[in-house]
Short mmCIF file of C-alpha atoms in Angstrom, two decimals:
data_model
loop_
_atom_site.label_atom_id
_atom_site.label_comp_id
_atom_site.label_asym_id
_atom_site.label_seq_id
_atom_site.Cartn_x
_atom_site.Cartn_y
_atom_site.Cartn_z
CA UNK A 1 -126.12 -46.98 -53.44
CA UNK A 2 -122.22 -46.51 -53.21
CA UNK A 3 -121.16 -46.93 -49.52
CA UNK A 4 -117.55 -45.93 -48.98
CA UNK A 5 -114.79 -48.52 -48.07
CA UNK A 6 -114.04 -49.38 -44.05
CA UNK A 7 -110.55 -50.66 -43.81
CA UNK A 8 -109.53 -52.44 -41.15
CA UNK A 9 -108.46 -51.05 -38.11
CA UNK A 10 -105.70 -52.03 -36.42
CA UNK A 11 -106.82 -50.13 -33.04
CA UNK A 12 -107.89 -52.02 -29.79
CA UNK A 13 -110.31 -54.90 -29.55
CA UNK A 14 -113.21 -52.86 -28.75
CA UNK A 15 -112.64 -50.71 -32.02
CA UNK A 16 -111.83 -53.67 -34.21
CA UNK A 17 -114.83 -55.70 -32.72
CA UNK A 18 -117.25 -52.44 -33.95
CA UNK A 19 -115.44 -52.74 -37.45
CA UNK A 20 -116.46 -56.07 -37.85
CA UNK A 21 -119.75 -55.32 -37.02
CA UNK A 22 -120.49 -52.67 -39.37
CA UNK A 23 -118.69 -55.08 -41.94
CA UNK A 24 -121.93 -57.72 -41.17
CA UNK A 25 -124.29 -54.85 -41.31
CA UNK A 26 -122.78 -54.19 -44.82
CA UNK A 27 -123.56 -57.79 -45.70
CA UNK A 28 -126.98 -58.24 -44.30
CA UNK A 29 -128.14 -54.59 -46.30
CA UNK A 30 -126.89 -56.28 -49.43
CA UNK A 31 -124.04 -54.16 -49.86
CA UNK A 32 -120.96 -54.96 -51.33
CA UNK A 33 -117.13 -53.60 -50.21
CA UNK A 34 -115.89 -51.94 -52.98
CA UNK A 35 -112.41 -53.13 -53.79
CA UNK A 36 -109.63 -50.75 -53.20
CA UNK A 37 -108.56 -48.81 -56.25
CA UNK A 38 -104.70 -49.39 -57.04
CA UNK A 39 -102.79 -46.57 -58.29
CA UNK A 40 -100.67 -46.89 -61.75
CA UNK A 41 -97.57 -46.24 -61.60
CA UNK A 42 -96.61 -43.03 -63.08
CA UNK A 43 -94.19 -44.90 -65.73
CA UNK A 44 -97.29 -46.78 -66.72
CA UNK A 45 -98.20 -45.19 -69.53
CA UNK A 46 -101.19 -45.43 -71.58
CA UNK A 47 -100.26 -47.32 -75.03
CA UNK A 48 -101.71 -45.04 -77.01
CA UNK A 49 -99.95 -42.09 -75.20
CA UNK A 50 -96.84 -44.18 -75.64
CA UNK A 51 -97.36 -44.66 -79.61
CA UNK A 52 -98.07 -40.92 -79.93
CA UNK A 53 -95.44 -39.84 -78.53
CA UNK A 54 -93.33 -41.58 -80.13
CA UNK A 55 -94.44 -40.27 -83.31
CA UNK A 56 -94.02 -36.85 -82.47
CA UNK A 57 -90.22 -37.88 -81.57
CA UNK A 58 -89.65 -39.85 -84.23
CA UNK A 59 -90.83 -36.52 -86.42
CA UNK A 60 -88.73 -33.99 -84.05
CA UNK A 61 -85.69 -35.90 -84.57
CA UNK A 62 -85.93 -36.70 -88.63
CA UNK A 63 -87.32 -32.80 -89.06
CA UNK A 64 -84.09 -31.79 -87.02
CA UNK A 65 -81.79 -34.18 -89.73
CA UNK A 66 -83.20 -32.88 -92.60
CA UNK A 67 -82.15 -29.25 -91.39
CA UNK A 68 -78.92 -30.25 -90.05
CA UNK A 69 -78.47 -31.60 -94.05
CA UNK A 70 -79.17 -28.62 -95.37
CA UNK A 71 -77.16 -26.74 -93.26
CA UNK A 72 -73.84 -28.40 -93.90
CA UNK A 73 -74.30 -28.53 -97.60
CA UNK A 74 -75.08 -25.05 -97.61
CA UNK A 75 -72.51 -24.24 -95.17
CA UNK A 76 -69.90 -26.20 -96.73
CA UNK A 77 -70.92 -25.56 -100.35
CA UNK A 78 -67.64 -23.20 -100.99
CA UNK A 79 -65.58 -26.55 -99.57
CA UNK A 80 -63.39 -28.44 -101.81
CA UNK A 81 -64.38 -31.84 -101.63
CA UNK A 82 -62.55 -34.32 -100.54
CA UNK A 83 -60.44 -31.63 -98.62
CA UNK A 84 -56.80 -32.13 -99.34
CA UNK A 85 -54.94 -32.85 -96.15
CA UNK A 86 -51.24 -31.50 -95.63
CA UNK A 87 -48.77 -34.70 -95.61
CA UNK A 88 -48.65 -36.50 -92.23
CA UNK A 89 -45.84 -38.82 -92.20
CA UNK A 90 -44.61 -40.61 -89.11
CA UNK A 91 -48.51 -40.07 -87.34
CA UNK A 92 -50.34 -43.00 -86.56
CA UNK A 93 -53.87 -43.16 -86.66
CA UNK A 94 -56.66 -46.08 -85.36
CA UNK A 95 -59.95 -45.33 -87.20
CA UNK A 96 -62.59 -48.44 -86.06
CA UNK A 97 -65.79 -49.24 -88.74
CA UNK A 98 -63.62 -48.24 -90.86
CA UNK A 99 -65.02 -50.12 -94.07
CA UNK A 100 -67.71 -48.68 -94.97
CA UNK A 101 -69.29 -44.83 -94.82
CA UNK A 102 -67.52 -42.18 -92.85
CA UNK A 103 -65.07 -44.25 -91.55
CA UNK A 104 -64.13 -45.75 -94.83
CA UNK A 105 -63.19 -42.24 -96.41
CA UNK A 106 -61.63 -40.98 -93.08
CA UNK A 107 -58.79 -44.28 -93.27
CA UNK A 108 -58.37 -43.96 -97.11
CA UNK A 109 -57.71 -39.88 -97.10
CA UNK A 110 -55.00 -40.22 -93.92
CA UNK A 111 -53.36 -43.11 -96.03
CA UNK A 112 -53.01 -40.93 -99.20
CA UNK A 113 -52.08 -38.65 -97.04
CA UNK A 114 -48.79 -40.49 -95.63
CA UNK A 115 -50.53 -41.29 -92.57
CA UNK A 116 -49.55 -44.86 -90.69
CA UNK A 117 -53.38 -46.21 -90.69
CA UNK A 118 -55.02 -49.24 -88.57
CA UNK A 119 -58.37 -50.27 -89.73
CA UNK A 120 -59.84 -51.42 -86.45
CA UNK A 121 -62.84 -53.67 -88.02
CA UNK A 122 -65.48 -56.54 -87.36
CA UNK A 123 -64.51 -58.00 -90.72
CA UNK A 124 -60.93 -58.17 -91.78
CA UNK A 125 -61.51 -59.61 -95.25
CA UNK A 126 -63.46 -56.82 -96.44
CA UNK A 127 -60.75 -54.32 -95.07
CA UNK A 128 -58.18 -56.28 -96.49
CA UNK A 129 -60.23 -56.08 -99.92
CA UNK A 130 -60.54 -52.37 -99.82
CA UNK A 131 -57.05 -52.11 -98.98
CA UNK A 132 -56.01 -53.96 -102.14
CA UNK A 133 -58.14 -51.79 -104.03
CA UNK A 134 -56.67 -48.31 -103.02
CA UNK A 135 -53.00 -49.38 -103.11
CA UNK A 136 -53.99 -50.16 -107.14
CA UNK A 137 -55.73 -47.08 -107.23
CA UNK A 138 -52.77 -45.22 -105.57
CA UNK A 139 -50.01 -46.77 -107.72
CA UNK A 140 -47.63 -44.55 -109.21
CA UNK A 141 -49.11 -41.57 -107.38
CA UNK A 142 -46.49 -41.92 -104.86
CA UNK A 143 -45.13 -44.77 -102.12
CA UNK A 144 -47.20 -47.86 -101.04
CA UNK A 145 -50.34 -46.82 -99.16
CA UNK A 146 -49.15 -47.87 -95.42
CA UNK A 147 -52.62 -49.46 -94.19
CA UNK A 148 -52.53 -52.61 -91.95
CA UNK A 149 -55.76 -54.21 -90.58
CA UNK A 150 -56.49 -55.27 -87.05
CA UNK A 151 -59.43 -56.85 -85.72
CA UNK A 152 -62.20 -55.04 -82.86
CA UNK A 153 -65.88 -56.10 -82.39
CA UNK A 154 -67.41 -53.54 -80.33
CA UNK A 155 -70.29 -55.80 -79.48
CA UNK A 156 -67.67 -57.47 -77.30
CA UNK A 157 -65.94 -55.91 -74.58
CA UNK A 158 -63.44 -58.83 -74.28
CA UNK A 159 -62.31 -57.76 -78.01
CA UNK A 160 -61.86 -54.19 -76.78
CA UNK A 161 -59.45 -55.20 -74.14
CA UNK A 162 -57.56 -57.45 -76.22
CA UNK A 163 -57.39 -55.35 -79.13
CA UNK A 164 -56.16 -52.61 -76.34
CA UNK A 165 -53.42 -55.29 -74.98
CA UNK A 166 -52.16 -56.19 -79.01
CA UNK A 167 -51.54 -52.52 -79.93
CA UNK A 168 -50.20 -51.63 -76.40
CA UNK A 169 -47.53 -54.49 -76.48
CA UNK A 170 -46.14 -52.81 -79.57
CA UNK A 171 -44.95 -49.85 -77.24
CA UNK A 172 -45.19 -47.74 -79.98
CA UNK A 173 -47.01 -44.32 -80.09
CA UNK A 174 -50.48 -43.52 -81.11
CA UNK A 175 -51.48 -40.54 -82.18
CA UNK A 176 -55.02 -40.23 -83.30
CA UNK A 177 -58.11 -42.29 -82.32
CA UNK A 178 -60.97 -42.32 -84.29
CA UNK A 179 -63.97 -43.63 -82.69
CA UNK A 180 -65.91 -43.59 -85.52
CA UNK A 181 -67.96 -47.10 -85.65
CA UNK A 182 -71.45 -46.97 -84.74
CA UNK A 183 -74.89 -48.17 -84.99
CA UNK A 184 -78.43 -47.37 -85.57
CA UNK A 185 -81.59 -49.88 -85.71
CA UNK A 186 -84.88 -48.48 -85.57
CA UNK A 187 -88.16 -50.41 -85.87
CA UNK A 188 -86.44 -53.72 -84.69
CA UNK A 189 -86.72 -55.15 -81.36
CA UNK A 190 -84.27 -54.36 -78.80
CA UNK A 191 -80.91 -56.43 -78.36
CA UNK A 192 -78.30 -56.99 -76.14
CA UNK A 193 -74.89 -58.13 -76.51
CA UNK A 194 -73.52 -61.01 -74.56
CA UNK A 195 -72.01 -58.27 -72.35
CA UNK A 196 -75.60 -57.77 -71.39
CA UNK A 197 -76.04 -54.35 -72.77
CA UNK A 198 -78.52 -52.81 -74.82
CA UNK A 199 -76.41 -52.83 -78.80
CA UNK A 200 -76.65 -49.22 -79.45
CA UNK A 201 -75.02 -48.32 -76.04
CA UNK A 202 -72.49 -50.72 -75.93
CA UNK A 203 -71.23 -49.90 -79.45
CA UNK A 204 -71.92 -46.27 -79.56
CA UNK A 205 -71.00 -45.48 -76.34
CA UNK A 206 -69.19 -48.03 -73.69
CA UNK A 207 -66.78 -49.73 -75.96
CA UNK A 208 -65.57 -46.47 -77.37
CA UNK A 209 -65.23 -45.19 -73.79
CA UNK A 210 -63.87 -48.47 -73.18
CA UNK A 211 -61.53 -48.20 -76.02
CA UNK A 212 -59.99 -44.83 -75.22
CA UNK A 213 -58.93 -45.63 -71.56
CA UNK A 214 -57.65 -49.11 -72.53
CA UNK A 215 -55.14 -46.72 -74.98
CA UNK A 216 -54.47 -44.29 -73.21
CA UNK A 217 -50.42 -45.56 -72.69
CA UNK A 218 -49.75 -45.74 -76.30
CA UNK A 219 -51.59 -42.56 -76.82
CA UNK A 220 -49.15 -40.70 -74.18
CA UNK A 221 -46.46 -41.46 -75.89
CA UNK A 222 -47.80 -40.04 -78.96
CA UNK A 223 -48.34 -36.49 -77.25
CA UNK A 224 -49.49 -34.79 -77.93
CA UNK A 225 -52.24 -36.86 -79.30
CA UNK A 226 -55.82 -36.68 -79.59
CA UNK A 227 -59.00 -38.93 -79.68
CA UNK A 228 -61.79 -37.85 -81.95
CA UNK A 229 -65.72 -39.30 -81.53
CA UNK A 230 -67.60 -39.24 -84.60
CA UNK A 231 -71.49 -38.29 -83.92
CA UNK A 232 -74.40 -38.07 -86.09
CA UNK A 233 -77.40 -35.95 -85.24
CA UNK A 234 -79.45 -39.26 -85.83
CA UNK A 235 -79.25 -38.61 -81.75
CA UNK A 236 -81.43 -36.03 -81.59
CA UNK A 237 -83.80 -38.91 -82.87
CA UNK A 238 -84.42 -41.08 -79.92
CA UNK A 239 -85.83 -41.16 -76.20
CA UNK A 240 -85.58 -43.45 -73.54
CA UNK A 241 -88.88 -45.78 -74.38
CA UNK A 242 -88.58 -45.18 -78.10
CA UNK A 243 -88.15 -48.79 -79.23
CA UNK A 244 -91.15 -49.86 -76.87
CA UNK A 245 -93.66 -47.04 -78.08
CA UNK A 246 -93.41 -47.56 -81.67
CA UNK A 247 -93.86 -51.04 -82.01
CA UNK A 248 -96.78 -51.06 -79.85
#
């Protein structure tokens, strides 16, 4: 026999003294209280809920890369590739992750192209190796490649600003920024930087933000100027909770 719950009242003696006594009634009949049922929170998910949805996200997104794939090749198909670029001397241009990918193509192109380039990187050396390597490839295709090398960990705000304060002090103009550098772990654990944010939104998104304000002086003098943020549709991937529901 279920007997439903009496809480206690909190009325006036004579109505608490009648709780009471139902209570011992309760006790002498051999009848337990049943314990108040807590309520989950609604963020509480059920694991397995959690791990299928984060299937069915994980799929979404990599079924929406494959067709963005296809799409550009298609589209782009009738596309000389690389594109040749028009000559663009006297522009400066900051391009950050610049040695390897995207990034690495974007710097060497605006260099062959005339273009005043700063390879904003977490490792120098391997810039500076790169560097070396085009200029041979370049020789006697036409003047030195003009590529310097400056370095900008975006897991580290304090490089951001200092980077910022080294190029400002030059009081020289700045044309183009290229956020390009980013990041993308899945199946690892989740990290933070010693900034105390989660990796993939510091680097994707603060320290770019970050970035572009701290410029914004040298880029006014190079109006008209413009700052470009290199995306991936690897975005369409993710979900707040993704990291958490696929390695459960």
């Amino acid at each position: 026999m279920i007997v439903p719950e009496l809480h206690t009242s909190s009325g006036t003696p004579q109505e608490q003294h009648k709780h009471k006594k139902r209570l011992k009634e309760r006790r002498e009949m051999g009848l337990s209280t049943p314990k108040k049922e807590e309520k989950q929170p609604l963020n509480d998910m059920p694991q397995k809920f959690k791990k299928s949805l984060g299937w069915i996200e994980w799929l979404r997104g990599w079924l929406s890369v494959i067709f963005e794939m296809l799409f550009q090749r298609i589209s782009a198909s009738h596309l000389q590739n690389p594109m040749p670029l028009p000559p663009i001397e006297n522009v400066t241009c900051i391009v950050t992750g610049s040695t390897s990918g995207i990034g690495r193509e974007i710097a060497r192109q605006l260099a062959e192209s005339g273009a005043h380039v700063v390879m904003a990187v977490r490792n120098p050396k391997a810039a500076h190796e790169l560097i070396q390597k085009w200029q041979t490839d370049w020789a006697g295709k036409g003047l030195p490649l003009n590529i310097e090398v400056m370095e900008l960990d975006l897991l580290s705000l304090d490089s951001v600003a200092q980077f910022a304060e080294a190029w400002n002090a030059r009081l020289g103009p700045l044309h183009v920024l290229i956020n390009n550098a980013g990041i993308f772990s899945i199946g690892e654990s989740q990290k933070f930087s010693k900034d105390g944010n989660e990796e993939h939104m510091q680097v994707n998104h603060l320290a770019p933000a970050l970035l572009s304000v701290l410029l914004l002086p040298s880029l006014l003098r190079g109006s008209p100027s413009r700052i470009i943020n290199v995306n991936s549709v690897v975005s369409n991937h993710g979900y707040v909770g993704l990291v958490v529901s696929i390695r459960l």
